[in-house]
Structure formats: structure tokens, C-alpha cells
Short mmCIF file of C-alpha atoms in Angstrom, two decimals:
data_model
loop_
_atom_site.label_atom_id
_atom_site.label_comp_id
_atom_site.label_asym_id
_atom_site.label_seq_id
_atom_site.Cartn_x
_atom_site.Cartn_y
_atom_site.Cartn_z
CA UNK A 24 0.00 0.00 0.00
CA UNK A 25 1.18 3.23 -0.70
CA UNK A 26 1.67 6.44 1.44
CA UNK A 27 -1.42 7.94 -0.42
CA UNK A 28 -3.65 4.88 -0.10
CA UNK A 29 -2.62 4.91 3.84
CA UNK A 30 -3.32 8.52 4.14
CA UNK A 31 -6.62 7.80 2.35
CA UNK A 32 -7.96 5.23 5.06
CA UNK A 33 -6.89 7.56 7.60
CA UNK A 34 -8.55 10.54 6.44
CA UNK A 35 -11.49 8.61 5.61
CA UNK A 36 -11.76 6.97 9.02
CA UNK A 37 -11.65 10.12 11.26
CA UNK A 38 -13.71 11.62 8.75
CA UNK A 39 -16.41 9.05 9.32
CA UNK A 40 -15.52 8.91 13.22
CA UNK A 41 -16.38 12.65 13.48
CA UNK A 42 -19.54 12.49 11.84
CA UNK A 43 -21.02 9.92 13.93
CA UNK A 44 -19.86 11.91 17.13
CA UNK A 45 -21.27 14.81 15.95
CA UNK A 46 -24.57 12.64 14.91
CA UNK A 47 -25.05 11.73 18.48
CA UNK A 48 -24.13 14.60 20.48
CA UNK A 49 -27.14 16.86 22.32
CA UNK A 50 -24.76 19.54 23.19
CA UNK A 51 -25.13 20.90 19.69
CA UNK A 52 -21.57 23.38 20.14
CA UNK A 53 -20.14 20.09 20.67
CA UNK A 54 -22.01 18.37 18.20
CA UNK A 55 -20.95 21.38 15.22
CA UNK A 56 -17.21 21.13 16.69
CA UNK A 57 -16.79 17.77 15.92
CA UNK A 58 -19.03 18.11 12.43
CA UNK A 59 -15.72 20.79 11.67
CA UNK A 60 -13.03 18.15 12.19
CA UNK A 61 -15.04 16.03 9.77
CA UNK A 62 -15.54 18.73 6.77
CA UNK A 63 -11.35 19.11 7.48
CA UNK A 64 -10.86 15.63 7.56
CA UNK A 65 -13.43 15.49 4.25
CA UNK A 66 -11.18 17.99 2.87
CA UNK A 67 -8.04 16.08 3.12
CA UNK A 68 -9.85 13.08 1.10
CA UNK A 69 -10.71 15.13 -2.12
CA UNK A 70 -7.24 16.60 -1.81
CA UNK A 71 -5.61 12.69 -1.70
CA UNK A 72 -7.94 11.81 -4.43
CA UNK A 73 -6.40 14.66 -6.57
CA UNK A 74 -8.86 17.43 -6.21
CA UNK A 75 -7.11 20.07 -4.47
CA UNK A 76 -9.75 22.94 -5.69
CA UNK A 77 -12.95 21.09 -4.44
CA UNK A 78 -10.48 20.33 -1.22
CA UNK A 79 -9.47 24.19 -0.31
CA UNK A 80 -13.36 25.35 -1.23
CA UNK A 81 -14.10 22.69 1.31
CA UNK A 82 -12.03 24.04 3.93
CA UNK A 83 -13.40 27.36 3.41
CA UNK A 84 -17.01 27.06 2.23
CA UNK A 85 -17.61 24.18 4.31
CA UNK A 86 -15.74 24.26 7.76
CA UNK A 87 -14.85 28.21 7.47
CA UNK A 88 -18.25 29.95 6.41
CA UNK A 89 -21.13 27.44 6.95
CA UNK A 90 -20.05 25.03 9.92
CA UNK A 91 -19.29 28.54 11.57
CA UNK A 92 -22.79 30.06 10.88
CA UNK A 93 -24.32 27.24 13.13
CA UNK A 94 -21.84 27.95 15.56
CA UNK A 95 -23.08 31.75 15.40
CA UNK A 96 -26.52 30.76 15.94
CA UNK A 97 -26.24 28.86 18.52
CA UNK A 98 -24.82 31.29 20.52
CA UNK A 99 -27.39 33.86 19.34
CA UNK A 100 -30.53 31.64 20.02
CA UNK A 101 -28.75 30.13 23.28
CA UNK A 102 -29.82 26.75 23.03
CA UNK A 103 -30.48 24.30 25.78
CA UNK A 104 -27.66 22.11 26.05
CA UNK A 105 -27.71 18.83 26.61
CA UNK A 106 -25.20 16.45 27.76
CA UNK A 107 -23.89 12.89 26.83
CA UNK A 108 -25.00 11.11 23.53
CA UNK A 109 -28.78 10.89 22.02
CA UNK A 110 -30.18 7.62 23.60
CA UNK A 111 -29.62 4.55 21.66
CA UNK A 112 -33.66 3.92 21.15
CA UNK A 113 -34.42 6.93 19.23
CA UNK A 114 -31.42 5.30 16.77
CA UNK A 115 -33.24 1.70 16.70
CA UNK A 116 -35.76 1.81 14.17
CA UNK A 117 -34.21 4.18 11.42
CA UNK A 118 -31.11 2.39 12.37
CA UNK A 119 -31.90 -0.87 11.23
CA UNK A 120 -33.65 0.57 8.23
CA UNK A 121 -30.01 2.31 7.07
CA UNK A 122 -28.13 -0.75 8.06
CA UNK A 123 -30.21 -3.24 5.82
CA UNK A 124 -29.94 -0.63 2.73
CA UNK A 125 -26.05 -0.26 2.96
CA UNK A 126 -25.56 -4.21 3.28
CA UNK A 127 -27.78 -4.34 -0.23
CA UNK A 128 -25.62 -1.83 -1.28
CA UNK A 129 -22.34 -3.35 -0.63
CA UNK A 130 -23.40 -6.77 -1.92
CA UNK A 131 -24.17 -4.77 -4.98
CA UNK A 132 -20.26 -2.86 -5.27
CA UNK A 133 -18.62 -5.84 -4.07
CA UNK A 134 -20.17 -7.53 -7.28
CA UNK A 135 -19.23 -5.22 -9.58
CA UNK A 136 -15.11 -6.24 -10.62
CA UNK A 137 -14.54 -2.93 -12.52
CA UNK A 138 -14.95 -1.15 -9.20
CA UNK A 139 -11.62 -3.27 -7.68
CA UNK A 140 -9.46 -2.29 -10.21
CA UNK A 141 -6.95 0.44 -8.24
CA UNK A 142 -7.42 4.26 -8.91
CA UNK A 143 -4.57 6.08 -10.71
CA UNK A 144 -2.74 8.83 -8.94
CA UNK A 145 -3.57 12.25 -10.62
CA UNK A 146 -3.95 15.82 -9.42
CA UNK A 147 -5.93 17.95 -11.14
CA UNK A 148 -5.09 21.64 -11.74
CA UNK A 149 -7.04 24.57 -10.48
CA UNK A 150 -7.36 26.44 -13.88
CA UNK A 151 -8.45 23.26 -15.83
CA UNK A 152 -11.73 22.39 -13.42
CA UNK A 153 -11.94 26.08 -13.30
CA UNK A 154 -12.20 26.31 -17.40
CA UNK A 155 -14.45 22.31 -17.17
CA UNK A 156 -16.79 24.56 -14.67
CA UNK A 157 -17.08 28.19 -16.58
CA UNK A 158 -17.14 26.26 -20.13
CA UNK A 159 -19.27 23.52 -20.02
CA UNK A 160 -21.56 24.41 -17.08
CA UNK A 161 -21.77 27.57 -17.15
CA UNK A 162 -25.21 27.27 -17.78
CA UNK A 163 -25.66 25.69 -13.92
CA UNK A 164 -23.48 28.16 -12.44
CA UNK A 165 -25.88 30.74 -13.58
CA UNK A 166 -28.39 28.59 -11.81
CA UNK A 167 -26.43 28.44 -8.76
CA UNK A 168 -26.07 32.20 -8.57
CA UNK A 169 -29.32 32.89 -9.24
CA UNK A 170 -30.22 30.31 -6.32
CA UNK A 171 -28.21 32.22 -4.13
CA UNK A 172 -29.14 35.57 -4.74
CA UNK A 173 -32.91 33.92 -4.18
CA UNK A 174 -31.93 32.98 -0.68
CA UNK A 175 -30.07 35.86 -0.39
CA UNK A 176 -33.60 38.17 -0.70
CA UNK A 177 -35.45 35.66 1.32
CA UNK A 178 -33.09 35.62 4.19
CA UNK A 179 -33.47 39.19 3.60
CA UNK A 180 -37.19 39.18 3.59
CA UNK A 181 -38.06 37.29 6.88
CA UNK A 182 -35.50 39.73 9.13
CA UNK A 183 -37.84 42.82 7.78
CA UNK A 184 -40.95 40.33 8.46
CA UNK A 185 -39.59 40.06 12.06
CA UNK A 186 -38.89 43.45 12.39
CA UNK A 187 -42.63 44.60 11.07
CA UNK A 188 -44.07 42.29 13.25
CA UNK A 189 -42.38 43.31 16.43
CA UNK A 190 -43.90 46.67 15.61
CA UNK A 191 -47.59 45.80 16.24
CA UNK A 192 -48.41 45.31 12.37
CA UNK A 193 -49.08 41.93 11.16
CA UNK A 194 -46.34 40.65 9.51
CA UNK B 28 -2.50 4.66 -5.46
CA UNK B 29 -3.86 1.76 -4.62
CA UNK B 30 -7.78 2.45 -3.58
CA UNK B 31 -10.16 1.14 -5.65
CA UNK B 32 -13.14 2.93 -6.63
CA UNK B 33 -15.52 0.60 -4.66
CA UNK B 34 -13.86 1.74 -1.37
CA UNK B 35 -14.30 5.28 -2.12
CA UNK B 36 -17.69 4.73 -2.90
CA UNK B 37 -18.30 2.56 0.75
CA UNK B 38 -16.97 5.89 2.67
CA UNK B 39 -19.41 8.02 0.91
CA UNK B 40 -22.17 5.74 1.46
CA UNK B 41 -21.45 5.31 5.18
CA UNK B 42 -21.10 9.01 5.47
CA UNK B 43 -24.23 9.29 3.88
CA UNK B 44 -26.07 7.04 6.20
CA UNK B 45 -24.73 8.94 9.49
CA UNK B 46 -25.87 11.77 7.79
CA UNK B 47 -29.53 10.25 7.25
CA UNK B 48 -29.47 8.81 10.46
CA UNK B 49 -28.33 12.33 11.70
CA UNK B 50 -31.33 14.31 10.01
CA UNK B 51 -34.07 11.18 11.20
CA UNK B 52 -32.75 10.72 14.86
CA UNK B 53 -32.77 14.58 15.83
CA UNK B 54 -35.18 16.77 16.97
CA UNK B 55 -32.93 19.55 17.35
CA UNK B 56 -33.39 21.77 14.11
CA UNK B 57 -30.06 22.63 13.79
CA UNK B 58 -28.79 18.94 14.26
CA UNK B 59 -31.41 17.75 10.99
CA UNK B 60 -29.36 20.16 8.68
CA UNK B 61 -25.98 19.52 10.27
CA UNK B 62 -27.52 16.03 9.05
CA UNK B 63 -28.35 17.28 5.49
CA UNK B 64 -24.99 18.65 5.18
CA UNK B 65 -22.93 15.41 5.84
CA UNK B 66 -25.42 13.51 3.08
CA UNK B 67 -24.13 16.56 0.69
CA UNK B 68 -20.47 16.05 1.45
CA UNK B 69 -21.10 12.04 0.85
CA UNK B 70 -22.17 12.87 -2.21
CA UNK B 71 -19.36 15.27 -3.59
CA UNK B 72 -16.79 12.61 -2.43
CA UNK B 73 -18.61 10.10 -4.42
CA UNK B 74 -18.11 12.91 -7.22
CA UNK B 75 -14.45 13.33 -6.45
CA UNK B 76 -13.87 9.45 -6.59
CA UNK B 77 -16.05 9.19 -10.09
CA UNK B 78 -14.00 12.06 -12.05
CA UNK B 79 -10.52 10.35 -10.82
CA UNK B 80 -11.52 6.59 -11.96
CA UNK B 81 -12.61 8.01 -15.36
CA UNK B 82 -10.02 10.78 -15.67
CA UNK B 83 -11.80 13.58 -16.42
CA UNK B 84 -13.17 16.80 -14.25
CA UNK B 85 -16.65 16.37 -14.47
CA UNK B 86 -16.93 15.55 -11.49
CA UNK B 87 -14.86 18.06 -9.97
CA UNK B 88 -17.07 20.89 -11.02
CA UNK B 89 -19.80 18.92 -9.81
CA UNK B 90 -18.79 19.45 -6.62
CA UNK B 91 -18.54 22.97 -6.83
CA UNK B 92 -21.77 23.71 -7.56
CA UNK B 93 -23.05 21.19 -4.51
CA UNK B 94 -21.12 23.72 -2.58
CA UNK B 95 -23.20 27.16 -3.80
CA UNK B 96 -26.67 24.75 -3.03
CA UNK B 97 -25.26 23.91 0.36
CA UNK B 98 -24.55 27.53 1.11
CA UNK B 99 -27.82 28.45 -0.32
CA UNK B 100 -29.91 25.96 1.72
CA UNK B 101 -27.53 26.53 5.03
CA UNK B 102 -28.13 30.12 5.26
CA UNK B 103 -31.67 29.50 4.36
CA UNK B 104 -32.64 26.86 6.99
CA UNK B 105 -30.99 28.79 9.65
CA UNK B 106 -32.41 32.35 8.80
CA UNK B 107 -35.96 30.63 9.07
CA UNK B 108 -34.99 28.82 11.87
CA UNK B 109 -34.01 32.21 13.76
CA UNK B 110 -37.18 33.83 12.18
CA UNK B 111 -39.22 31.13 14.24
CA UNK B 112 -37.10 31.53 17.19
CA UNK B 113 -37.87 35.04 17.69
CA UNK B 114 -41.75 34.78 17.12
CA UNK B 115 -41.99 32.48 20.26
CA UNK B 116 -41.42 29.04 18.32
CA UNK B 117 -38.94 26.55 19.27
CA UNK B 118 -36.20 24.35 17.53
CA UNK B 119 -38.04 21.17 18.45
CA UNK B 120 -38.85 19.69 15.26
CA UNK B 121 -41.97 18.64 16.86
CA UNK B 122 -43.06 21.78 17.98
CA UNK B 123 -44.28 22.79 14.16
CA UNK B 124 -47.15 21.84 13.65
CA UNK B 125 -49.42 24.49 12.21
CA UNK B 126 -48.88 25.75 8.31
CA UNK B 127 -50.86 28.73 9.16
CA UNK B 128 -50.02 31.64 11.58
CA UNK B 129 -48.11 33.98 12.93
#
């Protein structure tokens, strides 16, 4: 196994070990802490599986802007916080459901021999997904702008709803 | 490097399913689109995987633009969830019950 492979498995496996801590936390500042060492650690796996663009944008889209957002309104709502792990009951049923669905879907991959066959080792430069993205999608990058500036006016719209409403008019 | 597609694929999948699990289990609001957030990042490293094992960037630009929709739907969720907040509601999931109202 190679040094990349290794560091693959590694990333891969705190990646997946923060997530479930942060899936069964109640203190949700704990809970968003450890979903940050997971977008880091997710980070790290598209940069070992040669995309170092997607891999920096996660770092600061993902663990910078958003994961930091919750973190903002948690404060600002000031949450009740819980302590210790969500019980293992409320986990049972949908649990079970997950757990039968990814054993159908394993059987399925394990079937498949084109999937075995080893990845090569490539890095892909900046500029080129940059000229894939603005070339050949440019069409859904209008879409996502467009889809941002729409929550950008209704995030807008509901903090002048509050505001109206707080002043005796119906909102 | 010596990772086969299939394994790449397993790790999104299992992130994917804490991240279900995440968004069923909770009744904190906040916790369901922490939830939502971990099934998008399952999906872009099943992306990231796809456009290595057939060599072009497809899939890398894919990714990308799941970023802008997470942003969008992050900063949406939480600005209603805050708009709620403030008129007396709560971030129970189960305390919405009415459409209607105030």
C-alpha cells in the first residue's frame, strides 16, 4: 500500500468517526465542533484523491463559512444544552432501516469487478476544473447564482418580516 | 495509489447514512441540517472518486456547484430557523405543527 492509499484510510476513518460523534451529540456546540473536524478531515480526502480545488473550497465554504454560521446561531438563540449522547432507542428503528440498505448496497459494489481495479494517482489543476466549470456548465453556475441571490432576498425578507411584526403590524 | 473505486464509494455511502441517520434521529433543528450537510459532502466525495476513476473533471465541477446549493440551503434553513425563534417558536422539530399563523 502506498503512502497515499494509507493517508486515504486515515482521512477517511476520522472523517467518518467525526460524523457519527457529531450525529449523536445533544450539546449541539459540541455536536458542530466535531461536524468541523469532519468537513477538514473530508477535505483532506478530495485533496488525496487529486482534487485540491474542491479540497481548499471545502475548507473554506464548508468548515470556514457554513459550519461557523451554526456555531453563530447557537450562541445567538442560546440553546439548551444537553449532555452525553442521544439515547440509543431513538437510533433503533431508522437504524436498522439504514443498516439493511447499505448491506444491499455493498453486496451490490462488491459484485461489480470494474470497481476493484486500483485508482490512478492524478492531481488535477485549479485552472483546468476552473475552465471544465465556466465552459461547459456555465449554464448551472448561472443557476447556482441565481439560487443564491434567491436565498439571499429571502433571508433578507423574513428579518424585515420580524422586524414589522415586532412593531404591532401583522407581519 | 492503490484504492479502488468501490472503497471510495463505501466511505461516501457510510457518510451518507450517518448523515440520514443524523437528520431522522434529531429533533434539534439545527442537528437535521448539520444532518443534510454530511449527506451533501457524501455525495461530492462520491463525485471526487467518479471524475478520478474516469479521468476527467466532471466531477470536480460537480462538486462545486453542490457547494453554492449547500450555502444556499444553510443560510436558508438557519435564517428561518431564527425567524421562528424570535416569534416564540422553538427548535423542536416537533413543535411545528401548524402551516398557518403567525
Amino acid at each position: 500500500m502506498t503512502a497515499l492509499g494509507a493517508l486515504f484510510y486515515l482521512l477517511s476513518a476520522v472523517m467518518l468517526a467525526a460524523a457519527g460523534l457529531a450525529a449523536t451529540r445533544r450539546n449541539p456546540i459540541h455536536a458542530v465542533c466535531c461536524a468541523v473536524v469532519a468537513f477538514l478531515a473530508s477535505a483532506g480526502v478530495f485533496t488525496v484523491l487529486g482534487a485540491p480545488l474542491p479540497g481548499a473550497l471545502q475548507v473554506v465554504v464548508y468548515a470556514g463559512a457554513i459550519m461557523v454560521l451554526f456555531l453563530f446561531i447557537i450562541m445567538l438563540l442560546g440553546l439548551p444544552v444537553g449532555q452525553g449522547s442521544v439515547p440509543a432507542t431513538r437510533l433503533a428503528a431508522p437504524g436498522v432501516l439504514v443498516g439493511a440498505s447499505l448491506v444491499a448496497l455493498f453486496t451490490l459494489l462488491i459484485r461489480d469487478p470494474a470497481g476493484l481495479t486500483p485508482l490512478p494517482a492524478a492531481t488535477a489543476a485549479p485552472g483546468a476544473v476552473g475552465a471544465v466549470l465556466f465552459g461547459d456548465y456555465w449554464l448551472a453556475v448561472e443557476a447556482v447564482s441565481i439560487l443564491l441571490f434567491a436565498a439571499l432576498a429571502a433571508v433578507l425578507l423574513l428579518g424585515r418580516a420580524r422586524r414589522g411584526h415586532k412593531g404591532g403590524e401583522p407581519a | 495509489m492503490n484504492v479502488p473505486l468501490s472503497h471510495v464509494l463505501v466511505v461516501a455511502a457510510l457518510l451518507f447514512a450517518v448523515g440520514g441517520l443524523c437528520a431522522a434521529c434529531r429533533r434539534n433543528v439545527l442537528m437535521i441540517l448539520v444532518g443534510v450537510e454530511f449527506m451533501l459532502t457524501a455525495a461530492s466525495t462520491a463525485f471526487v472518486g467518479g471524475a478520478l476513476a474516469h479521468g476527467n473533471l466532471d466531477g470536480q465541477a460537480a462538486v462545486i456547484l453542490v457547494m453554492g446549493l449547500a450555502a444556499a440551503e444553510a443560510a436558508l434553513g438557519l435564517a428561518l430557523l431564527v425567524h421562528a425563534r424570535r416569534g416564540g417558536g422553538t427548535t423542536d422539530i416537533d413543535g411545528y405543527r401548524r402551516l398557518s399563523g403567525e
